[in-house]
Each structure stands twice: as C-alpha cells, then as structure tokens.
Amino acid sequence: MRNQQKKRVHHQQVVCQAQNGIASCLQIVVNNSAAR
C-alpha cells in the first residue's frame, strides 16, 4: 500500500517537474496531500 502511494507521488513529481519546475511541483504535491 505504502509503496504504491510512493510510486504515485513520484509520478506526480516527474510530471509537474517537467511542466513547472521543482518549486511549483512541491506546492502541487502538498496541495494534493492536503486535499485527501
């Protein structure tokens, strides 16, 4: 379970890093985590 979640987060980071760069990516990941 935890490993699957880690893969999903890593995929999010790769996609948003490609689009926006690391700073925006971290903000997106935090927002997604807070939304759960």
Tab-separated table of C-alpha atoms in Angstrom:
chain	number	residue	atom	x	y	z
A	1	MET	CA	0.000	0.000	0.000
A	2	ARG	CA	2.671	2.465	1.029
A	3	ASN	CA	4.865	1.516	-1.924
A	4	GLN	CA	2.022	2.109	-4.379
A	5	GLN	CA	1.401	5.551	-2.898
A	6	LYS	CA	5.103	6.357	-3.180
A	7	LYS	CA	5.055	5.479	-6.894
A	8	ARG	CA	2.034	7.724	-7.453
A	9	VAL	CA	3.722	10.662	-5.724
A	10	HIS	CA	6.898	10.099	-7.729
A	11	HIS	CA	4.890	10.146	-10.960
A	12	GLN	CA	3.226	13.415	-9.901
A	13	GLN	CA	6.621	14.919	-9.177
A	14	VAL	CA	8.026	13.904	-12.570
A	15	VAL	CA	5.038	15.285	-14.473
A	16	CYS	CA	4.795	18.596	-12.643
A	17	GLN	CA	8.574	18.993	-12.566
A	18	ALA	CA	8.560	18.772	-16.345
A	19	GLN	CA	5.763	21.335	-16.564
A	20	ASN	CA	6.538	23.852	-13.843
A	21	GLY	CA	9.832	23.141	-12.134
A	22	ILE	CA	10.502	21.855	-8.633
A	23	ALA	CA	9.033	24.692	-6.572
A	24	SER	CA	5.617	24.514	-8.190
A	25	CYS	CA	5.788	20.733	-8.094
A	26	LEU	CA	6.272	20.631	-4.343
A	27	GLN	CA	3.366	23.001	-3.885
A	28	ILE	CA	1.146	20.771	-6.047
A	29	VAL	CA	2.124	17.654	-4.110
A	30	VAL	CA	1.411	19.380	-0.790
A	31	ASN	CA	-1.962	20.573	-2.047
A	32	ASN	CA	-2.862	17.071	-3.209
A	33	SER	CA	-1.820	15.608	0.134
A	34	ALA	CA	-3.893	18.190	1.995
A	35	ALA	CA	-6.926	17.514	-0.200
A	36	ARG	CA	-7.104	13.851	0.862
